[in-house]
mmCIF file with all atom_site columns, C-alpha atoms in Angstrom:
data_model
loop_
_atom_site.group_PDB
_atom_site.id
_atom_site.type_symbol
_atom_site.label_atom_id
_atom_site.label_alt_id
_atom_site.label_comp_id
_atom_site.label_asym_id
_atom_site.label_entity_id
_atom_site.label_seq_id
_atom_site.pdbx_PDB_ins_code
_atom_site.Cartn_x
_atom_site.Cartn_y
_atom_site.Cartn_z
_atom_site.occupancy
_atom_site.B_iso_or_equiv
_atom_site.pdbx_formal_charge
_atom_site.auth_seq_id
_atom_site.auth_comp_id
_atom_site.auth_asym_id
_atom_site.auth_atom_id
_atom_site.pdbx_PDB_model_num
ATOM 1   C CA . UNK A 1 1   ? -4.005  13.369  -18.712 1.00 77.00 ? 128 UNK A CA 1
ATOM 2   C CA . UNK A 1 2   ? -3.376  9.622   -18.009 1.00 92.00 ? 129 UNK A CA 1
ATOM 3   C CA . UNK A 1 3   ? -5.659  8.364   -15.276 1.00 93.00 ? 130 UNK A CA 1
ATOM 4   C CA . UNK A 1 4   ? -5.007  5.104   -13.571 1.00 95.00 ? 131 UNK A CA 1
ATOM 5   C CA . UNK A 1 5   ? -7.145  3.583   -10.716 1.00 96.00 ? 132 UNK A CA 1
ATOM 6   C CA . UNK A 1 6   ? -5.110  1.181   -8.608  1.00 94.00 ? 133 UNK A CA 1
ATOM 7   C CA . UNK A 1 7   ? -6.164  -1.202  -5.935  1.00 94.00 ? 134 UNK A CA 1
ATOM 8   C CA . UNK A 1 8   ? -3.727  -0.966  -2.986  1.00 89.00 ? 135 UNK A CA 1
ATOM 9   C CA . UNK A 1 9   ? -2.959  -1.841  0.628   1.00 76.00 ? 136 UNK A CA 1
ATOM 10  C CA . UNK A 1 10  ? -2.813  1.298   2.722   1.00 67.00 ? 137 UNK A CA 1
ATOM 11  C CA . UNK A 1 11  ? 0.792   0.486   3.519   1.00 72.00 ? 138 UNK A CA 1
ATOM 12  C CA . UNK A 1 12  ? 1.714   0.687   -0.249  1.00 69.00 ? 139 UNK A CA 1
ATOM 13  C CA . UNK A 1 13  ? 0.318   4.216   -0.583  1.00 67.00 ? 140 UNK A CA 1
ATOM 14  C CA . UNK A 1 14  ? -0.086  5.218   3.008   1.00 78.00 ? 141 UNK A CA 1
ATOM 15  C CA . UNK A 1 15  ? 1.300   8.680   2.550   1.00 87.00 ? 142 UNK A CA 1
ATOM 16  C CA . UNK A 1 16  ? -0.729  9.387   -0.620  1.00 91.00 ? 143 UNK A CA 1
ATOM 17  C CA . UNK A 1 17  ? -4.081  8.131   0.732   1.00 92.00 ? 144 UNK A CA 1
ATOM 18  C CA . UNK A 1 18  ? -3.398  9.976   4.058   1.00 90.00 ? 145 UNK A CA 1
ATOM 19  C CA . UNK A 1 19  ? -2.495  13.189  2.388   1.00 94.00 ? 146 UNK A CA 1
ATOM 20  C CA . UNK A 1 20  ? -5.643  13.221  0.130   1.00 96.00 ? 147 UNK A CA 1
ATOM 21  C CA . UNK A 1 21  ? -7.936  12.390  3.092   1.00 95.00 ? 148 UNK A CA 1
ATOM 22  C CA . UNK A 1 22  ? -6.300  14.875  5.446   1.00 95.00 ? 149 UNK A CA 1
ATOM 23  C CA . UNK A 1 23  ? -6.518  17.573  2.652   1.00 96.00 ? 150 UNK A CA 1
ATOM 24  C CA . UNK A 1 24  ? -10.213 16.941  1.884   1.00 96.00 ? 151 UNK A CA 1
ATOM 25  C CA . UNK A 1 25  ? -11.651 15.930  5.173   1.00 95.00 ? 152 UNK A CA 1
ATOM 26  C CA . UNK A 1 26  ? -9.443  17.557  7.957   1.00 94.00 ? 153 UNK A CA 1
ATOM 27  C CA . UNK A 1 27  ? -8.321  20.719  6.158   1.00 95.00 ? 154 UNK A CA 1
ATOM 28  C CA . UNK A 1 28  ? -11.319 21.508  3.834   1.00 95.00 ? 155 UNK A CA 1
ATOM 29  C CA . UNK A 1 29  ? -14.092 20.179  5.973   1.00 94.00 ? 156 UNK A CA 1
ATOM 30  C CA . UNK A 1 30  ? -12.758 20.532  9.511   1.00 93.00 ? 157 UNK A CA 1
ATOM 31  C CA . UNK A 1 31  ? -13.259 16.796  10.330  1.00 92.00 ? 158 UNK A CA 1
ATOM 32  C CA . UNK A 1 32  ? -11.178 15.993  13.436  1.00 90.00 ? 159 UNK A CA 1
ATOM 33  C CA . UNK A 1 33  ? -8.080  14.025  12.532  1.00 89.00 ? 160 UNK A CA 1
ATOM 34  C CA . UNK A 1 34  ? -8.981  11.344  15.146  1.00 86.00 ? 161 UNK A CA 1
ATOM 35  C CA . UNK A 1 35  ? -12.263 10.749  13.395  1.00 86.00 ? 162 UNK A CA 1
ATOM 36  C CA . UNK A 1 36  ? -10.793 10.665  9.960   1.00 88.00 ? 163 UNK A CA 1
ATOM 37  C CA . UNK A 1 37  ? -8.114  8.074   10.651  1.00 84.00 ? 164 UNK A CA 1
ATOM 38  C CA . UNK A 1 38  ? -9.860  5.108   12.202  1.00 87.00 ? 165 UNK A CA 1
ATOM 39  C CA . UNK A 1 39  ? -9.261  1.429   12.928  1.00 89.00 ? 166 UNK A CA 1
ATOM 40  C CA . UNK A 1 40  ? -11.015 0.232   9.741   1.00 92.00 ? 167 UNK A CA 1
ATOM 41  C CA . UNK A 1 41  ? -8.258  1.079   7.260   1.00 90.00 ? 168 UNK A CA 1
ATOM 42  C CA . UNK A 1 42  ? -6.394  -2.267  7.795   1.00 91.00 ? 169 UNK A CA 1
ATOM 43  C CA . UNK A 1 43  ? -9.477  -4.340  7.029   1.00 93.00 ? 170 UNK A CA 1
ATOM 44  C CA . UNK A 1 44  ? -10.656 -2.269  3.955   1.00 94.00 ? 171 UNK A CA 1
ATOM 45  C CA . UNK A 1 45  ? -10.028 -2.507  0.289   1.00 95.00 ? 172 UNK A CA 1
ATOM 46  C CA . UNK A 1 46  ? -8.548  0.739   -0.992  1.00 95.00 ? 173 UNK A CA 1
ATOM 47  C CA . UNK A 1 47  ? -8.326  2.416   -4.349  1.00 96.00 ? 174 UNK A CA 1
ATOM 48  C CA . UNK A 1 48  ? -6.187  5.264   -5.357  1.00 96.00 ? 175 UNK A CA 1
ATOM 49  C CA . UNK A 1 49  ? -6.640  7.388   -8.423  1.00 96.00 ? 176 UNK A CA 1
ATOM 50  C CA . UNK A 1 50  ? -3.392  8.594   -10.062 1.00 96.00 ? 177 UNK A CA 1
ATOM 51  C CA . UNK A 1 51  ? -3.437  11.296  -12.747 1.00 96.00 ? 178 UNK A CA 1
ATOM 52  C CA . UNK A 1 52  ? -0.199  11.401  -14.622 1.00 95.00 ? 179 UNK A CA 1
ATOM 53  C CA . UNK A 1 53  ? 1.326   9.505   -11.690 1.00 93.00 ? 180 UNK A CA 1
ATOM 54  C CA . UNK A 1 54  ? 0.099   12.049  -9.209  1.00 94.00 ? 181 UNK A CA 1
ATOM 55  C CA . UNK A 1 55  ? -2.186  10.851  -6.288  1.00 95.00 ? 182 UNK A CA 1
ATOM 56  C CA . UNK A 1 56  ? -5.619  12.667  -6.898  1.00 97.00 ? 183 UNK A CA 1
ATOM 57  C CA . UNK A 1 57  ? -8.363  10.730  -5.201  1.00 97.00 ? 184 UNK A CA 1
ATOM 58  C CA . UNK A 1 58  ? -9.088  7.723   -3.070  1.00 97.00 ? 185 UNK A CA 1
ATOM 59  C CA . UNK A 1 59  ? -11.840 5.539   -1.450  1.00 97.00 ? 186 UNK A CA 1
ATOM 60  C CA . UNK A 1 60  ? -12.129 2.448   0.499   1.00 97.00 ? 187 UNK A CA 1
ATOM 61  C CA . UNK A 1 61  ? -14.624 -0.510  0.745   1.00 98.00 ? 188 UNK A CA 1
ATOM 62  C CA . UNK A 1 62  ? -15.345 -2.130  4.020   1.00 97.00 ? 189 UNK A CA 1
ATOM 63  C CA . UNK A 1 63  ? -16.314 -5.673  3.096   1.00 97.00 ? 190 UNK A CA 1
ATOM 64  C CA . UNK A 1 64  ? -16.664 -6.835  6.691   1.00 96.00 ? 191 UNK A CA 1
ATOM 65  C CA . UNK A 1 65  ? -19.306 -4.083  7.241   1.00 96.00 ? 192 UNK A CA 1
ATOM 66  C CA . UNK A 1 66  ? -21.432 -5.502  4.421   1.00 96.00 ? 193 UNK A CA 1
ATOM 67  C CA . UNK A 1 67  ? -20.003 -3.356  1.654   1.00 97.00 ? 194 UNK A CA 1
ATOM 68  C CA . UNK A 1 68  ? -19.680 0.152   3.345   1.00 98.00 ? 195 UNK A CA 1
ATOM 69  C CA . UNK A 1 69  ? -18.008 2.673   1.005   1.00 98.00 ? 196 UNK A CA 1
ATOM 70  C CA . UNK A 1 70  ? -15.999 5.207   2.854   1.00 96.00 ? 197 UNK A CA 1
ATOM 71  C CA . UNK A 1 71  ? -13.512 8.037   2.535   1.00 96.00 ? 198 UNK A CA 1
ATOM 72  C CA . UNK A 1 72  ? -14.203 8.897   -1.085  1.00 97.00 ? 199 UNK A CA 1
ATOM 73  C CA . UNK A 1 73  ? -12.167 12.042  -1.613  1.00 97.00 ? 200 UNK A CA 1
ATOM 74  C CA . UNK A 1 74  ? -10.769 13.816  -4.686  1.00 97.00 ? 201 UNK A CA 1
ATOM 75  C CA . UNK A 1 75  ? -8.410  16.742  -4.435  1.00 98.00 ? 202 UNK A CA 1
ATOM 76  C CA . UNK A 1 76  ? -9.923  20.066  -5.463  1.00 96.00 ? 203 UNK A CA 1
ATOM 77  C CA . UNK A 1 77  ? -7.812  20.437  -8.700  1.00 95.00 ? 204 UNK A CA 1
ATOM 78  C CA . UNK A 1 78  ? -9.127  17.085  -9.951  1.00 96.00 ? 205 UNK A CA 1
ATOM 79  C CA . UNK A 1 79  ? -12.745 17.497  -9.222  1.00 94.00 ? 206 UNK A CA 1
ATOM 80  C CA . UNK A 1 80  ? -15.549 17.538  -11.882 1.00 92.00 ? 207 UNK A CA 1
ATOM 81  C CA . UNK A 1 81  ? -13.400 15.518  -14.269 1.00 93.00 ? 208 UNK A CA 1
ATOM 82  C CA . UNK A 1 82  ? -15.024 12.109  -13.754 1.00 94.00 ? 209 UNK A CA 1
ATOM 83  C CA . UNK A 1 83  ? -12.488 10.835  -11.224 1.00 97.00 ? 210 UNK A CA 1
ATOM 84  C CA . UNK A 1 84  ? -15.056 10.166  -8.548  1.00 96.00 ? 211 UNK A CA 1
ATOM 85  C CA . UNK A 1 85  ? -17.002 8.018   -10.957 1.00 97.00 ? 212 UNK A CA 1
ATOM 86  C CA . UNK A 1 86  ? -13.960 6.014   -12.014 1.00 97.00 ? 213 UNK A CA 1
ATOM 87  C CA . UNK A 1 87  ? -13.036 5.404   -8.288  1.00 98.00 ? 214 UNK A CA 1
ATOM 88  C CA . UNK A 1 88  ? -16.545 4.295   -7.586  1.00 98.00 ? 215 UNK A CA 1
ATOM 89  C CA . UNK A 1 89  ? -16.611 1.958   -10.624 1.00 98.00 ? 216 UNK A CA 1
ATOM 90  C CA . UNK A 1 90  ? -13.502 0.185   -9.208  1.00 98.00 ? 217 UNK A CA 1
ATOM 91  C CA . UNK A 1 91  ? -15.087 0.081   -5.734  1.00 98.00 ? 218 UNK A CA 1
ATOM 92  C CA . UNK A 1 92  ? -18.237 -1.530  -7.204  1.00 98.00 ? 219 UNK A CA 1
ATOM 93  C CA . UNK A 1 93  ? -16.050 -4.027  -9.113  1.00 97.00 ? 220 UNK A CA 1
ATOM 94  C CA . UNK A 1 94  ? -14.372 -5.057  -5.876  1.00 97.00 ? 221 UNK A CA 1
ATOM 95  C CA . UNK A 1 95  ? -17.922 -5.525  -4.410  1.00 97.00 ? 222 UNK A CA 1
ATOM 96  C CA . UNK A 1 96  ? -19.019 -7.633  -7.224  1.00 97.00 ? 223 UNK A CA 1
ATOM 97  C CA . UNK A 1 97  ? -15.864 -9.843  -6.890  1.00 97.00 ? 224 UNK A CA 1
ATOM 98  C CA . UNK A 1 98  ? -16.846 -10.374 -3.228  1.00 96.00 ? 225 UNK A CA 1
ATOM 99  C CA . UNK A 1 99  ? -20.434 -11.267 -4.186  1.00 96.00 ? 226 UNK A CA 1
ATOM 100 C CA . UNK A 1 100 ? -21.899 -8.414  -2.259  1.00 97.00 ? 227 UNK A CA 1
ATOM 101 C CA . UNK A 1 101 ? -25.569 -7.845  -3.157  1.00 97.00 ? 228 UNK A CA 1
ATOM 102 C CA . UNK A 1 102 ? -25.262 -4.055  -2.568  1.00 97.00 ? 229 UNK A CA 1
ATOM 103 C CA . UNK A 1 103 ? -23.010 -1.336  -1.486  1.00 98.00 ? 230 UNK A CA 1
ATOM 104 C CA . UNK A 1 104 ? -23.824 1.483   0.895   1.00 98.00 ? 231 UNK A CA 1
ATOM 105 C CA . UNK A 1 105 ? -22.357 4.688   2.279   1.00 98.00 ? 232 UNK A CA 1
ATOM 106 C CA . UNK A 1 106 ? -22.966 7.604   4.538   1.00 97.00 ? 233 UNK A CA 1
ATOM 107 C CA . UNK A 1 107 ? -23.092 10.288  1.903   1.00 97.00 ? 234 UNK A CA 1
ATOM 108 C CA . UNK A 1 108 ? -22.568 13.936  2.750   1.00 96.00 ? 235 UNK A CA 1
ATOM 109 C CA . UNK A 1 109 ? -25.719 15.671  1.728   1.00 96.00 ? 236 UNK A CA 1
ATOM 110 C CA . UNK A 1 110 ? -23.830 17.828  -0.712  1.00 95.00 ? 237 UNK A CA 1
ATOM 111 C CA . UNK A 1 111 ? -22.640 14.629  -2.447  1.00 95.00 ? 238 UNK A CA 1
ATOM 112 C CA . UNK A 1 112 ? -26.089 13.062  -2.746  1.00 97.00 ? 239 UNK A CA 1
ATOM 113 C CA . UNK A 1 113 ? -26.529 14.302  -6.402  1.00 97.00 ? 240 UNK A CA 1
ATOM 114 C CA . UNK A 1 114 ? -23.179 12.743  -7.415  1.00 97.00 ? 241 UNK A CA 1
ATOM 115 C CA . UNK A 1 115 ? -24.214 9.355   -5.916  1.00 97.00 ? 242 UNK A CA 1
ATOM 116 C CA . UNK A 1 116 ? -27.662 9.495   -7.476  1.00 98.00 ? 243 UNK A CA 1
ATOM 117 C CA . UNK A 1 117 ? -26.061 9.971   -10.980 1.00 97.00 ? 244 UNK A CA 1
ATOM 118 C CA . UNK A 1 118 ? -24.243 6.720   -10.461 1.00 97.00 ? 245 UNK A CA 1
ATOM 119 C CA . UNK A 1 119 ? -27.225 4.695   -9.294  1.00 97.00 ? 246 UNK A CA 1
ATOM 120 C CA . UNK A 1 120 ? -27.344 5.138   -5.473  1.00 98.00 ? 247 UNK A CA 1
ATOM 121 C CA . UNK A 1 121 ? -30.646 5.882   -3.689  1.00 98.00 ? 248 UNK A CA 1
ATOM 122 C CA . UNK A 1 122 ? -31.309 7.358   -0.255  1.00 98.00 ? 249 UNK A CA 1
ATOM 123 C CA . UNK A 1 123 ? -32.519 4.702   2.193   1.00 97.00 ? 250 UNK A CA 1
ATOM 124 C CA . UNK A 1 124 ? -32.580 6.630   5.523   1.00 87.00 ? 251 UNK A CA 1
ATOM 125 C CA . UNK A 1 125 ? -33.139 9.878   7.280   1.00 93.00 ? 252 UNK A CA 1
ATOM 126 C CA . UNK A 1 126 ? -30.572 12.708  7.567   1.00 96.00 ? 253 UNK A CA 1
ATOM 127 C CA . UNK A 1 127 ? -28.052 12.515  10.445  1.00 95.00 ? 254 UNK A CA 1
ATOM 128 C CA . UNK A 1 128 ? -24.937 14.348  11.615  1.00 94.00 ? 255 UNK A CA 1
ATOM 129 C CA . UNK A 1 129 ? -21.630 12.709  11.300  1.00 91.00 ? 256 UNK A CA 1
ATOM 130 C CA . UNK A 1 130 ? -18.474 14.722  12.197  1.00 90.00 ? 257 UNK A CA 1
ATOM 131 C CA . UNK A 1 131 ? -20.852 17.700  12.373  1.00 90.00 ? 258 UNK A CA 1
ATOM 132 C CA . UNK A 1 132 ? -21.651 17.289  8.706   1.00 93.00 ? 259 UNK A CA 1
ATOM 133 C CA . UNK A 1 133 ? -25.149 16.419  7.459   1.00 95.00 ? 260 UNK A CA 1
ATOM 134 C CA . UNK A 1 134 ? -25.230 12.915  5.889   1.00 96.00 ? 261 UNK A CA 1
ATOM 135 C CA . UNK A 1 135 ? -27.656 10.337  4.818   1.00 97.00 ? 262 UNK A CA 1
ATOM 136 C CA . UNK A 1 136 ? -27.437 6.610   4.104   1.00 97.00 ? 263 UNK A CA 1
ATOM 137 C CA . UNK A 1 137 ? -27.367 5.577   0.455   1.00 98.00 ? 264 UNK A CA 1
ATOM 138 C CA . UNK A 1 138 ? -27.154 2.295   -1.362  1.00 98.00 ? 265 UNK A CA 1
ATOM 139 C CA . UNK A 1 139 ? -26.894 0.624   -4.711  1.00 98.00 ? 266 UNK A CA 1
ATOM 140 C CA . UNK A 1 140 ? -27.955 -2.887  -5.668  1.00 97.00 ? 267 UNK A CA 1
ATOM 141 C CA . UNK A 1 141 ? -25.046 -4.820  -7.436  1.00 95.00 ? 268 UNK A CA 1
ATOM 142 C CA . UNK A 1 142 ? -26.805 -8.032  -8.192  1.00 76.00 ? 269 UNK A CA 1
#
């Protein structure tokens, strides 16, 4: 399988990004659509993972919010193949290019082990977001 991680404007791959996020967050996790699609997309840097040309995963980096990572999602058929790690490597590269000292996210508790394997640490207490248990995590870049 050929994997490509592309940086993109949401308008370039709008339907692909939306389909992945809707599938993972709205359908699989029951996040309300109005919470999933927000006003931050136009100001974020987006990446899209393509496997053999097929959109398989996505994430965004909100630079104006001091490097907040969001909407990391990989379709079920492509999970546990290292795609999340590749997406995060590209997100971190964007962060370094913008001289951000660290990146942070609201990680779902079930995703904490993944983030820990790539160097993120928990920096806050647990909280509910979209009725899902989360915690704040961050990683130093510099």
